[in-house]
XYZ file of C-alpha atoms in Angstrom:
779
model
C 136.391 91.061 53.802
C 133.221 89.500 55.276
C 130.030 91.645 55.397
C 128.182 92.501 58.504
C 124.901 90.502 58.540
C 121.905 92.668 57.704
C 119.321 93.066 60.446
C 116.212 90.930 60.214
C 113.366 92.601 58.221
C 111.065 92.953 61.227
C 113.875 94.439 63.339
C 114.860 96.809 60.494
C 111.248 97.935 60.048
C 110.799 98.489 63.785
C 113.908 100.654 63.960
C 112.818 102.509 60.827
C 109.466 103.242 62.464
C 111.250 104.770 65.434
C 113.419 106.950 63.218
C 110.379 108.094 61.253
C 108.506 108.852 64.457
C 111.370 110.933 65.797
C 111.670 112.868 62.518
C 107.939 113.519 62.632
C 108.350 114.950 66.117
C 111.030 117.309 64.780
C 108.666 118.461 62.022
C 105.890 118.907 64.574
C 108.121 121.063 66.759
C 109.129 123.234 63.792
C 105.492 123.566 62.731
C 104.482 124.418 66.279
C 107.028 127.230 66.435
C 105.891 128.637 63.096
C 102.237 128.461 64.105
C 102.631 129.932 67.595
C 102.184 133.467 66.176
C 98.774 132.543 64.710
C 97.654 130.942 67.981
C 98.664 134.001 70.021
C 96.782 136.315 67.651
C 93.664 134.101 67.721
C 93.726 134.044 71.548
C 93.781 137.844 71.505
C 90.748 137.931 69.195
C 88.802 135.562 71.456
C 89.732 137.637 74.530
C 88.198 140.697 72.873
C 85.100 138.913 71.539
C 84.294 136.865 74.675
C 85.628 139.309 77.285
C 87.592 136.562 79.048
C 91.097 136.149 80.447
C 94.029 134.877 78.308
C 93.866 131.480 80.015
C 90.137 131.073 79.343
C 90.586 132.273 75.766
C 93.298 129.637 75.231
C 90.972 126.999 76.706
C 88.147 128.058 74.373
C 90.439 127.945 71.346
C 91.534 124.430 72.236
C 87.949 123.267 72.854
C 86.686 124.635 69.542
C 89.631 123.191 67.613
C 89.140 119.795 69.233
C 85.411 119.698 68.496
C 86.117 120.795 64.896
C 88.470 117.881 64.420
C 91.554 119.980 63.703
C 94.568 121.363 65.539
C 94.866 124.735 67.247
C 97.055 126.281 64.517
C 94.568 125.475 61.754
C 91.649 126.740 63.831
C 93.589 129.922 64.702
C 94.161 130.500 60.987
C 90.420 130.028 60.392
C 89.585 132.593 63.102
C 92.050 135.102 61.628
C 90.998 134.354 58.044
C 94.505 133.404 56.927
C 95.186 130.842 54.224
C 95.347 127.464 55.993
C 93.951 124.011 55.207
C 90.132 123.976 55.578
C 88.546 122.709 58.800
C 87.043 119.267 58.305
C 84.043 119.782 60.526
C 83.480 123.408 61.416
C 81.698 124.164 64.665
C 78.253 125.672 64.133
C 77.125 128.632 66.190
C 74.722 126.743 68.518
C 77.419 124.189 69.364
C 79.925 126.924 70.053
C 77.497 128.753 72.336
C 76.749 125.569 74.281
C 80.459 124.888 74.750
C 81.114 128.468 75.875
C 78.215 128.398 78.341
C 79.328 125.031 79.733
C 82.918 126.238 80.115
C 81.732 129.404 81.852
C 79.363 127.515 84.174
C 81.919 124.995 85.403
C 84.336 127.774 86.370
C 82.050 128.525 89.310
C 81.341 124.871 90.223
C 82.044 124.104 93.883
C 82.611 120.367 93.470
C 82.360 117.463 91.035
C 78.574 117.222 91.331
C 78.297 120.892 90.398
C 80.582 120.329 87.390
C 78.382 117.443 86.214
C 75.227 119.512 86.718
C 76.645 122.497 84.796
C 77.706 120.349 81.836
C 74.347 118.551 81.820
C 72.395 121.820 81.967
C 74.394 123.953 79.541
C 75.785 121.379 77.135
C 73.708 118.191 77.230
C 70.149 119.325 77.948
C 69.714 120.359 74.300
C 70.416 116.754 73.261
C 68.025 115.157 75.759
C 70.661 113.546 77.995
C 69.266 112.487 81.360
C 72.387 111.694 83.411
C 76.135 112.295 83.504
C 78.797 110.732 85.783
C 82.445 111.703 86.284
C 85.206 109.378 87.532
C 88.918 109.894 88.179
C 91.469 107.173 87.430
C 93.245 105.743 90.491
C 96.823 104.337 90.525
C 95.503 100.756 90.683
C 93.389 101.228 87.537
C 90.089 101.656 89.415
C 87.695 104.562 88.787
C 86.381 106.721 91.670
C 83.147 108.694 91.244
C 83.810 112.417 91.836
C 80.672 113.964 90.386
C 77.262 113.038 88.980
C 73.947 114.505 87.904
C 70.746 112.570 87.312
C 71.699 109.384 89.196
C 69.702 108.086 92.122
C 71.406 107.973 95.502
C 71.482 104.166 95.269
C 73.135 104.187 91.809
C 75.658 106.785 92.968
C 76.556 104.558 95.909
C 76.810 101.426 93.761
C 79.077 103.124 91.212
C 81.204 104.976 93.770
C 84.200 102.822 92.831
C 84.569 100.767 89.648
C 87.243 98.040 89.862
C 89.382 97.703 86.717
C 88.088 94.183 86.019
C 84.408 95.288 85.749
C 83.255 95.437 82.125
C 81.265 98.645 81.603
C 81.287 101.630 79.283
C 83.616 103.704 81.487
C 86.275 100.980 81.880
C 86.150 100.327 78.123
C 86.802 103.995 77.417
C 89.799 103.847 79.785
C 91.106 100.598 78.274
C 90.693 101.717 74.645
C 91.754 105.330 75.268
C 88.957 106.588 73.002
C 85.192 107.227 73.193
C 82.732 104.352 73.504
C 79.517 105.373 71.709
C 76.377 103.211 71.719
C 73.580 105.192 69.994
C 71.182 102.234 70.113
C 71.770 101.494 73.807
C 74.009 99.079 75.693
C 74.759 96.105 73.398
C 73.760 92.645 74.568
C 76.827 91.279 72.809
C 79.464 92.838 70.565
C 82.971 92.088 69.406
C 84.477 93.334 72.676
C 81.750 92.305 75.115
C 82.889 88.781 75.908
C 80.528 86.117 77.212
C 78.316 88.634 79.056
C 76.930 92.076 78.162
C 78.676 95.014 79.843
C 77.339 96.378 83.126
C 74.955 99.309 82.680
C 74.937 102.536 84.698
C 71.407 103.296 85.880
C 68.143 101.850 84.538
C 68.080 103.722 81.218
C 67.979 101.644 78.033
C 68.675 104.446 75.580
C 71.858 105.739 74.018
C 74.973 106.188 76.098
C 78.501 107.448 75.582
C 81.641 107.002 77.668
C 84.649 109.205 76.968
C 88.150 109.200 78.465
C 89.320 112.334 80.269
C 92.734 113.234 78.865
C 95.220 115.756 80.274
C 98.123 116.344 77.886
C 97.520 112.945 76.317
C 97.410 111.111 79.672
C 94.302 109.348 80.926
C 93.049 110.886 84.172
C 89.448 109.649 84.290
C 86.240 108.986 82.366
C 82.786 110.517 81.847
C 79.608 108.610 80.971
C 76.441 110.223 79.523
C 73.068 108.429 79.393
C 69.890 108.979 77.407
C 66.448 107.574 78.097
C 65.847 106.556 74.443
C 67.998 105.202 71.607
C 69.190 107.499 68.818
C 68.743 106.980 65.076
C 72.153 107.221 63.460
C 74.005 105.157 60.872
C 77.534 106.057 61.976
C 78.338 105.382 65.616
C 81.876 106.786 65.457
C 81.827 110.126 63.557
C 78.662 112.062 64.417
C 78.737 115.803 65.164
C 77.170 114.994 68.526
C 80.072 112.718 69.429
C 82.591 115.474 68.639
C 80.630 117.853 70.858
C 80.653 115.235 73.639
C 84.442 114.965 73.299
C 84.707 118.725 73.731
C 82.426 118.633 76.785
C 84.565 115.836 78.273
C 87.552 118.157 77.959
C 85.551 120.864 79.758
C 84.918 118.404 82.606
C 88.576 117.378 82.760
C 89.772 120.970 82.961
C 87.190 121.848 85.591
C 88.113 118.870 87.769
C 91.796 119.615 87.397
C 91.188 123.262 88.276
C 89.329 122.158 91.407
C 92.300 119.933 92.253
C 94.670 122.876 91.859
C 92.561 124.993 94.222
C 92.416 122.209 96.806
C 96.148 121.420 96.596
C 98.431 122.646 99.395
C 100.556 125.701 98.802
C 103.598 124.891 96.727
C 102.090 121.832 95.003
C 103.655 121.975 91.589
C 101.013 120.187 89.556
C 97.834 120.593 91.585
C 95.618 118.057 93.255
C 96.251 115.229 90.839
C 99.979 115.225 91.464
C 99.497 115.989 95.180
C 97.310 112.911 95.454
C 100.117 110.706 94.173
C 102.990 112.574 95.843
C 103.507 109.605 98.164
C 104.632 107.369 95.308
C 107.764 109.318 94.258
C 108.625 109.669 97.955
C 108.302 105.909 98.338
C 110.381 105.194 95.228
C 113.151 107.477 96.475
C 113.594 105.116 99.417
C 114.018 102.022 97.218
C 117.319 100.606 96.065
C 117.947 100.244 92.348
C 116.789 102.421 89.461
C 113.092 103.267 89.160
C 111.313 105.610 86.763
C 107.660 106.602 86.438
C 106.349 107.213 82.928
C 102.905 108.447 81.858
C 101.345 107.133 78.643
C 101.306 109.439 75.622
C 98.438 108.495 73.314
C 97.743 109.284 69.673
C 94.430 110.453 68.184
C 93.105 106.868 68.178
C 93.827 106.396 71.884
C 96.773 104.050 71.269
C 99.933 104.420 73.346
C 102.578 106.007 71.125
C 105.178 106.643 73.819
C 105.709 107.210 77.536
C 106.800 110.489 79.109
C 109.102 110.069 82.104
C 107.700 112.035 85.044
C 109.967 110.919 87.899
C 113.181 109.010 88.581
C 114.178 107.915 92.063
C 117.202 109.081 94.033
C 119.365 106.017 93.223
C 118.559 106.090 89.501
C 121.442 105.036 87.247
C 120.867 105.389 83.523
C 122.206 102.471 81.428
C 123.287 104.913 78.716
C 125.062 107.264 81.146
C 122.505 110.093 81.088
C 121.895 112.225 84.158
C 118.598 112.175 86.044
C 117.796 115.702 84.807
C 118.276 114.595 81.196
C 115.934 111.642 81.688
C 113.213 113.381 83.674
C 110.587 114.915 81.365
C 111.847 113.136 78.235
C 109.981 110.552 76.226
C 111.010 106.942 76.617
C 111.680 106.233 72.943
C 113.590 109.490 72.515
C 116.292 108.527 75.005
C 116.015 104.733 74.619
C 115.070 104.199 70.952
C 116.292 100.590 70.915
C 113.615 99.671 73.457
C 111.150 99.768 70.572
C 113.033 97.187 68.494
C 111.468 93.734 68.080
C 109.585 92.760 71.272
C 111.601 95.206 73.326
C 110.901 96.800 76.654
C 108.627 99.422 75.093
C 106.238 96.737 73.807
C 106.265 95.061 77.225
C 105.460 98.394 78.901
C 102.535 98.960 76.518
C 101.157 95.508 77.377
C 101.472 96.229 81.118
C 99.716 99.613 80.769
C 96.920 98.008 78.754
C 96.342 94.813 80.784
C 97.683 95.655 84.252
C 99.642 92.372 84.355
C 103.181 93.046 85.692
C 106.242 92.050 83.655
C 109.440 90.650 85.127
C 112.647 89.451 83.474
C 115.854 88.436 85.259
C 119.339 88.699 83.766
C 118.041 90.006 80.456
C 120.082 92.063 77.990
C 118.957 95.645 77.352
C 120.369 97.375 74.284
C 121.297 101.045 74.799
C 122.572 103.610 72.307
C 125.592 105.436 73.745
C 126.570 107.970 71.132
C 126.781 105.932 67.929
C 127.612 102.675 69.728
C 125.087 100.005 70.760
C 125.905 98.730 74.270
C 124.327 95.676 75.905
C 123.692 95.796 79.635
C 122.524 92.769 81.634
C 119.915 93.555 84.283
C 116.839 92.422 86.199
C 113.783 94.368 84.987
C 110.341 94.892 86.519
C 107.405 96.796 84.944
C 104.117 97.543 86.767
C 101.129 99.721 85.889
C 100.480 102.988 87.692
C 97.302 104.896 86.690
C 97.700 105.619 82.943
C 101.363 104.806 82.886
C 104.030 102.427 84.144
C 106.776 102.165 86.737
C 109.973 100.598 85.320
C 112.751 99.424 87.611
C 116.031 97.674 86.913
C 119.065 96.355 88.726
C 122.341 95.743 86.915
C 123.647 92.181 87.136
C 126.712 92.507 84.903
C 128.839 94.121 87.648
C 127.653 93.618 91.214
C 126.861 89.952 90.593
C 129.986 89.028 88.628
C 131.385 85.480 89.154
C 134.211 86.761 91.359
C 131.767 88.609 93.601
C 129.483 85.580 93.681
C 132.365 83.310 94.737
C 133.118 85.656 97.631
C 129.524 85.470 98.862
C 129.461 81.685 98.534
C 132.649 81.324 100.552
C 131.352 83.619 103.277
C 127.944 81.918 103.539
C 129.359 78.384 103.456
C 132.224 79.050 105.868
C 134.823 78.263 103.176
C 138.335 79.638 102.794
C 140.385 78.824 99.692
C 144.159 78.599 99.490
C 146.930 77.616 97.083
C 150.605 76.836 97.804
C 153.469 76.623 95.308
C 155.784 73.691 96.031
C 158.910 75.131 94.436
C 158.856 78.718 95.696
C 156.740 78.180 98.806
C 154.513 81.107 97.817
C 151.052 80.909 99.399
C 147.873 82.702 98.307
C 144.822 82.935 100.518
C 141.329 84.058 99.593
C 139.909 86.958 101.622
C 137.586 84.729 103.630
C 140.498 82.451 104.658
C 141.950 85.266 106.778
C 138.563 85.562 108.480
C 138.529 81.834 109.294
C 141.939 82.094 110.976
C 140.990 85.380 112.754
C 144.064 87.004 111.168
C 144.402 90.474 109.588
C 145.014 90.802 105.860
C 148.569 91.983 106.620
C 149.477 88.677 108.330
C 151.519 86.132 106.314
C 149.560 83.030 105.193
C 150.246 79.801 107.113
C 151.869 77.010 105.074
C 150.401 73.516 105.268
C 153.444 72.081 107.058
C 153.014 74.637 109.897
C 149.295 74.069 110.286
C 149.841 71.243 112.832
C 150.906 73.877 115.380
C 147.289 75.167 115.368
C 145.674 71.722 115.459
C 144.941 69.780 118.649
C 147.500 67.030 119.337
C 144.887 64.275 119.057
C 144.080 65.319 115.434
C 147.600 65.930 114.063
C 148.043 62.376 112.742
C 145.065 62.871 110.414
C 146.663 66.066 109.085
C 149.976 64.247 108.481
C 148.184 61.588 106.404
C 146.710 64.316 104.188
C 150.107 65.917 103.595
C 151.556 62.524 102.667
C 148.735 61.837 100.208
C 149.175 65.241 98.557
C 152.967 65.536 98.405
C 154.165 61.924 98.094
C 151.254 60.061 96.470
C 149.969 62.985 94.412
C 146.285 62.402 95.072
C 143.422 64.404 96.556
C 142.579 63.961 100.232
C 140.209 65.240 102.888
C 140.186 65.201 106.692
C 138.524 66.797 109.723
C 140.299 68.253 112.738
C 139.922 70.632 115.661
C 141.850 73.898 115.513
C 142.643 76.387 118.255
C 142.447 79.963 116.944
C 144.501 82.924 118.243
C 141.560 84.220 120.298
C 141.459 80.867 122.164
C 138.270 79.580 120.512
C 138.165 75.906 119.539
C 136.587 75.254 116.107
C 135.802 72.115 114.086
C 137.212 72.283 110.531
C 137.248 70.140 107.452
C 139.892 70.376 104.742
C 139.649 69.389 101.056
C 142.890 69.493 99.032
C 144.285 68.298 95.715
C 147.687 68.350 94.011
C 148.416 70.748 91.118
C 150.290 68.933 88.314
C 152.042 70.846 85.507
C 152.174 69.785 81.842
C 155.242 67.615 82.473
C 153.437 65.618 85.167
C 155.444 67.188 88.002
C 153.844 68.346 91.256
C 153.763 72.126 91.015
C 151.656 72.954 94.038
C 148.691 72.078 96.169
C 145.371 73.861 96.595
C 142.402 73.334 98.808
C 139.590 74.678 100.918
C 139.111 74.962 104.667
C 135.524 74.769 105.907
C 134.351 75.720 109.380
C 131.836 73.079 110.567
C 131.584 74.205 114.178
C 127.972 75.320 113.935
C 127.075 72.075 112.202
C 128.732 70.003 114.956
C 126.930 71.979 117.634
C 123.648 71.552 115.783
C 124.208 67.816 115.545
C 124.899 67.616 119.289
C 121.741 69.563 120.078
C 119.794 67.442 117.596
C 121.113 64.235 119.168
C 120.116 65.434 122.631
C 116.698 66.473 121.336
C 116.208 63.090 119.678
C 117.101 61.299 122.901
C 114.708 63.494 124.857
C 111.996 62.978 122.249
C 112.458 59.211 122.307
C 112.152 59.240 126.089
C 109.025 61.413 125.908
C 107.517 59.160 123.244
C 108.192 56.106 125.402
C 106.483 57.715 128.400
C 103.574 58.880 126.266
C 103.193 55.411 124.746
C 103.173 53.854 128.196
C 100.528 56.325 129.403
C 98.492 55.701 126.263
C 98.511 51.935 126.743
C 97.522 52.402 130.392
C 94.667 54.740 129.399
C 93.415 52.305 126.760
C 93.503 49.422 129.203
C 91.650 51.464 131.816
C 89.103 52.623 129.271
C 88.416 49.099 128.000
C 88.065 47.798 131.540
C 85.477 50.455 132.399
C 83.551 50.422 129.104
C 82.569 46.841 128.256
C 81.680 45.964 124.670
C 78.040 45.262 125.590
C 75.812 46.651 128.383
C 74.471 44.330 131.067
C 71.253 42.489 130.120
C 68.098 44.452 131.008
C 65.463 42.149 129.481
C 64.031 41.381 132.936
C 62.990 45.031 133.121
C 61.285 44.913 129.713
C 64.164 46.734 127.974
C 66.453 45.903 125.075
C 69.752 47.822 125.199
C 72.598 48.419 122.767
C 75.769 50.426 123.459
C 78.509 51.499 121.092
C 81.795 53.253 121.696
C 83.868 54.693 118.815
C 87.299 56.094 119.750
C 88.814 59.165 118.100
C 90.340 58.784 114.635
C 93.815 59.462 116.022
C 95.031 56.492 117.993
C 97.085 58.776 120.213
C 93.921 60.459 121.525
C 92.217 58.677 124.415
C 89.107 60.535 125.544
C 86.807 60.665 128.542
C 83.503 59.583 126.941
C 81.590 56.976 128.993
C 78.198 55.341 129.396
C 76.381 53.269 131.985
C 73.177 51.197 132.031
C 72.691 49.192 135.210
C 69.813 47.849 137.343
C 69.734 49.335 140.858
C 68.688 47.465 144.054
C 65.272 49.218 144.114
C 64.456 47.916 140.600
C 65.076 51.197 138.752
C 67.427 51.333 135.784
C 70.269 53.896 135.858
C 70.983 55.305 132.390
C 73.896 57.733 131.945
C 76.212 59.094 129.245
C 79.039 61.535 129.992
C 81.963 63.323 128.371
C 85.031 64.550 130.287
C 86.942 67.379 128.563
C 90.317 66.501 127.043
C 92.156 63.477 125.663
C 94.698 62.007 128.083
C 95.136 59.564 130.905
C 93.966 62.397 133.179
C 90.664 62.481 131.270
C 90.282 58.692 131.558
C 91.016 58.848 135.302
C 88.416 61.594 135.763
C 85.893 59.605 133.739
C 86.498 56.602 135.999
C 85.960 58.683 139.127
C 82.697 60.216 137.864
C 81.258 56.932 136.552
C 81.990 55.036 139.762
C 80.781 57.948 141.912
C 77.464 58.097 140.048
C 76.947 54.352 140.513
C 77.612 54.644 144.229
C 75.369 57.710 144.637
C 72.524 56.091 142.676
C 71.954 53.364 145.300
C 70.755 56.070 147.727
C 67.466 56.281 145.821
C 67.883 60.006 145.091
C 66.476 61.484 141.854
C 68.575 62.437 138.778
C 68.703 66.149 139.673
C 70.015 65.404 143.153
C 72.521 62.883 141.789
C 73.964 65.523 139.442
C 74.249 68.012 142.356
C 76.344 65.476 144.279
C 78.352 64.494 141.188
C 79.146 68.183 140.520
C 80.550 68.525 144.048
C 82.665 65.413 143.441
C 84.058 67.051 140.273
C 84.722 70.327 142.106
C 86.323 68.946 145.264
C 87.544 65.401 144.701
C 89.086 65.567 141.222
C 91.929 67.531 139.649
C 90.125 70.534 138.102
C 88.132 68.687 135.466
C 84.950 69.645 133.637
C 82.440 67.255 132.170
C 78.957 66.974 130.682
C 76.486 64.289 131.791
C 72.915 63.236 131.075
C 71.478 60.999 133.830
C 68.151 59.150 133.889
C 66.264 56.747 136.203
C 63.708 54.466 134.535
C 60.920 52.697 136.529
C 59.834 49.569 134.675
C 56.545 49.322 136.605
C 54.917 52.483 135.210
C 57.440 53.136 132.380
C 58.340 56.580 133.731
C 61.719 58.144 132.949
C 63.051 60.876 135.243
C 66.137 62.612 133.836
C 68.381 65.686 134.123
C 71.432 66.962 132.281
C 74.517 68.993 133.043
C 75.634 70.771 129.873
C 74.983 67.664 127.796
C 73.041 67.160 124.557
C 69.371 66.197 125.105
C 68.152 62.594 124.751
C 66.273 61.655 121.576
C 62.877 59.854 121.809
C 61.775 57.678 118.877
C 58.043 56.982 118.857
C 55.747 55.782 116.029
C 58.310 56.450 113.309
C 59.167 59.994 114.483
C 62.189 61.237 116.396
C 62.368 64.304 118.598
C 64.826 65.765 121.079
C 63.497 65.894 124.651
C 63.627 69.355 126.136
C 64.614 70.650 129.558
C 66.924 73.330 130.917
C 70.514 72.488 130.058
C 72.158 72.869 133.461
C 75.744 73.932 134.191
C 78.777 71.793 133.365
C 80.148 69.599 136.126
C 83.232 70.931 137.882
C 82.711 74.666 137.279
C 81.229 75.858 140.584
C 79.982 73.783 143.566
C 76.436 73.551 144.968
C 74.541 73.879 141.666
C 70.913 72.741 141.308
C 69.759 70.775 138.256
C 66.202 70.615 136.932
C 64.579 67.191 136.742
C 62.181 66.237 133.921
C 59.643 63.377 133.858
C 58.876 61.644 130.544
C 56.206 58.970 130.169
C 57.379 56.190 127.844
C 55.266 53.618 125.998
C 55.785 50.164 124.550
C 57.783 50.345 121.314
C 59.522 53.608 122.238
C 63.274 53.922 121.834
C 65.570 56.312 123.713
C 68.958 57.571 122.423
C 71.684 58.833 124.789
C 74.910 59.987 123.058
C 77.964 62.234 123.251
C 78.777 65.155 120.950
C 81.168 63.109 118.800
C 78.073 61.671 117.087
C 76.795 65.026 115.805
C 79.546 67.665 115.819
C 80.837 68.744 112.381
C 83.402 71.401 111.548
C 81.372 72.982 108.717
C 77.871 72.635 110.164
C 76.068 74.167 113.127
C 74.832 72.052 116.024
C 71.174 72.644 115.128
C 71.757 71.377 111.592
C 73.625 68.310 112.876
C 70.820 67.511 115.349
C 68.246 67.719 112.532
C 70.286 65.212 110.536
C 70.453 62.904 113.584
C 66.667 63.073 114.089
C 66.090 62.259 110.426
C 68.361 59.211 110.568
C 67.022 58.037 113.951
C 63.451 58.010 112.607
C 64.270 55.392 109.977
C 62.846 51.998 111.044
C 65.301 49.338 112.203
C 64.713 45.707 113.319
C 66.184 46.073 116.812
C 68.285 48.287 119.081
C 71.631 46.749 118.036
C 71.074 47.321 114.328
C 69.757 50.822 114.995
C 72.979 51.599 116.891
C 75.143 50.202 114.063
C 73.144 52.163 111.464
C 73.516 55.488 113.291
C 77.219 54.959 113.935
C 77.794 54.189 110.237
C 75.775 57.163 108.943
C 77.049 59.778 111.408
C 80.673 59.875 110.301
C 82.736 62.406 112.300
C 85.252 64.956 110.969
C 86.580 65.932 114.413
C 89.054 64.154 116.681
C 86.470 63.221 119.306
C 85.178 59.992 120.809
C 81.574 58.846 120.411
C 79.362 57.041 122.956
C 75.896 55.836 121.980
C 73.328 54.012 124.176
C 69.941 52.919 122.770
C 67.149 51.628 125.027
C 64.026 50.107 123.456
C 60.849 49.312 125.451
C 59.572 45.876 124.558
C 55.846 45.260 124.096
């Protein structure tokens, strides 16, 4: 008989590793039971010698064993003098006293700063350390400063929160899960540093160490210790000092956790650390699907060896059939050993815990061991990091999303109802959604095709007869649309697709098809048709108004200003419409000789882009011309023009700059109403003329406007313009005006070429018109 194919070597080795790891755990449990008697006896000895409580004696035993580089059973045997393997690095008396004093001092610490101060004073002062900082690990991977000693207030503020992406000693200790020890000081570059050296806590350049804070193998924070000077040592990984620092880090972790327990509310099962994250299990319990939280379990090298499941949500369904109580508290690879095979889910979870990058896989097969049988379940899986662990969620897709269930959803969403009719027996089968289309209960008999015409409007029955003839007599597929009157009196628009069913002998055995309700589509098409007609009508009216506005604008704004050479002036005017052809604005200019010999110069801008804006511009321009013949000054003209805007127009606002130039003495009198100031070009320099701005036209009536007198000279040039020449979306008005002054100062042969140059260089990025008038005084 054929053999079963052997598993691939890498898969076989991965499974073998899991089996070996589980057997090692069994041996560890047996050894732990056999050594518990020695540990209990050693705790009793330490209670008598140190005069401390059983809990403190157990803490001291663990600290001393950890700093000696051995386990608690071996150290207990050493304390009792029993025959056990020798301790690799026995703790000397001074080290032990420092650890005891530090542990005793932190028991009375009021907060994290006091814990850091106690450890620095009792444990680190003998080694010359100058600063110590304590952080706790947050769910998002960031570190929050909870205690420090020796830092300046500024450094404490800067390092209050360390984001997970910042490269520094503390984040490296968290990422690696083991101490980071730099006896010679922070490295400029090393194998792990990347393109830049790591960030340095404080201004010290000496040695520094960062150690992870571990609680039952789970990362809960980090501690960093700084020295002012480097240390002389050949081995940066296995010095007695480093082992003592590891023990002191454990003292800090226990002290912080004890403070959390004291601050936790009554009834908090696991103290402040769990109380802080109590919201997450509550949130997960409200989510659909299966979710579990698992904390990382690390080996002596800081590598993740497994995950311990700390919480499962209310809707949790185990793929192997285990109960929530059996899963909660267990290790991931113990209950799901096949997750560690190949690049299984365990490897993905390790990558997520290490990098923080979430993992997602849809419709993937997960192998589960149910008894002695390997079962494959198809599911959608998500893995995200949470503190020093992961949240794993899954949703089964091999049941709820089966093809039959999917077909039902498709029929419901598309308004379909399937049916099949046997020609010989007359038996009819309807899909569930077909009953819904007909508004009939499931107990009602299906309606045969030949009786359907009774439901169809008389005008559409001929089309239904043609379909029946094509199916039954010609034996070919057919489709038609008709209106059907349902039992509740509602009229619906349906479409039917049908085809004949031919048996192996070529005989018609039945017909099958699909009804589709298109009522909503028909109604949408009617609404869309009406909207299109309305839109076309609106577009026609808008186009007509646009053409009228353009014609009016061109009639009012000629391409060139009237000749002013008799007054000793050369003039150039330019008008640039908005970039969008649909926008017709209210920018305007005027340069005209008055009966008394003065020259009226004006540029204005009416708010908005429409035929209303063009009409308002026409009213203001013509009004100003008529008012100017009275001989009044620019300030008085703007007072009158403001009253025109307030009383004789349809609620418009506008800006205007108005000037009167006397050719005899070359004096310019001018005023402005909310408009940009004129620019004077003289002897190769350009400057903006200054005066009070004045209120916009059309806001309130009876407003006074200040009048300014400017003496001009031969060769001077004057620029009047609207804001379309200078406004930019990403630049302030002051910056844009400086650019205009710089460009205006460049020498040009005459007024026309100066106007063309400025219009070409000042390219707009707003949908606004531009008016530009340049007056040059001839010699």
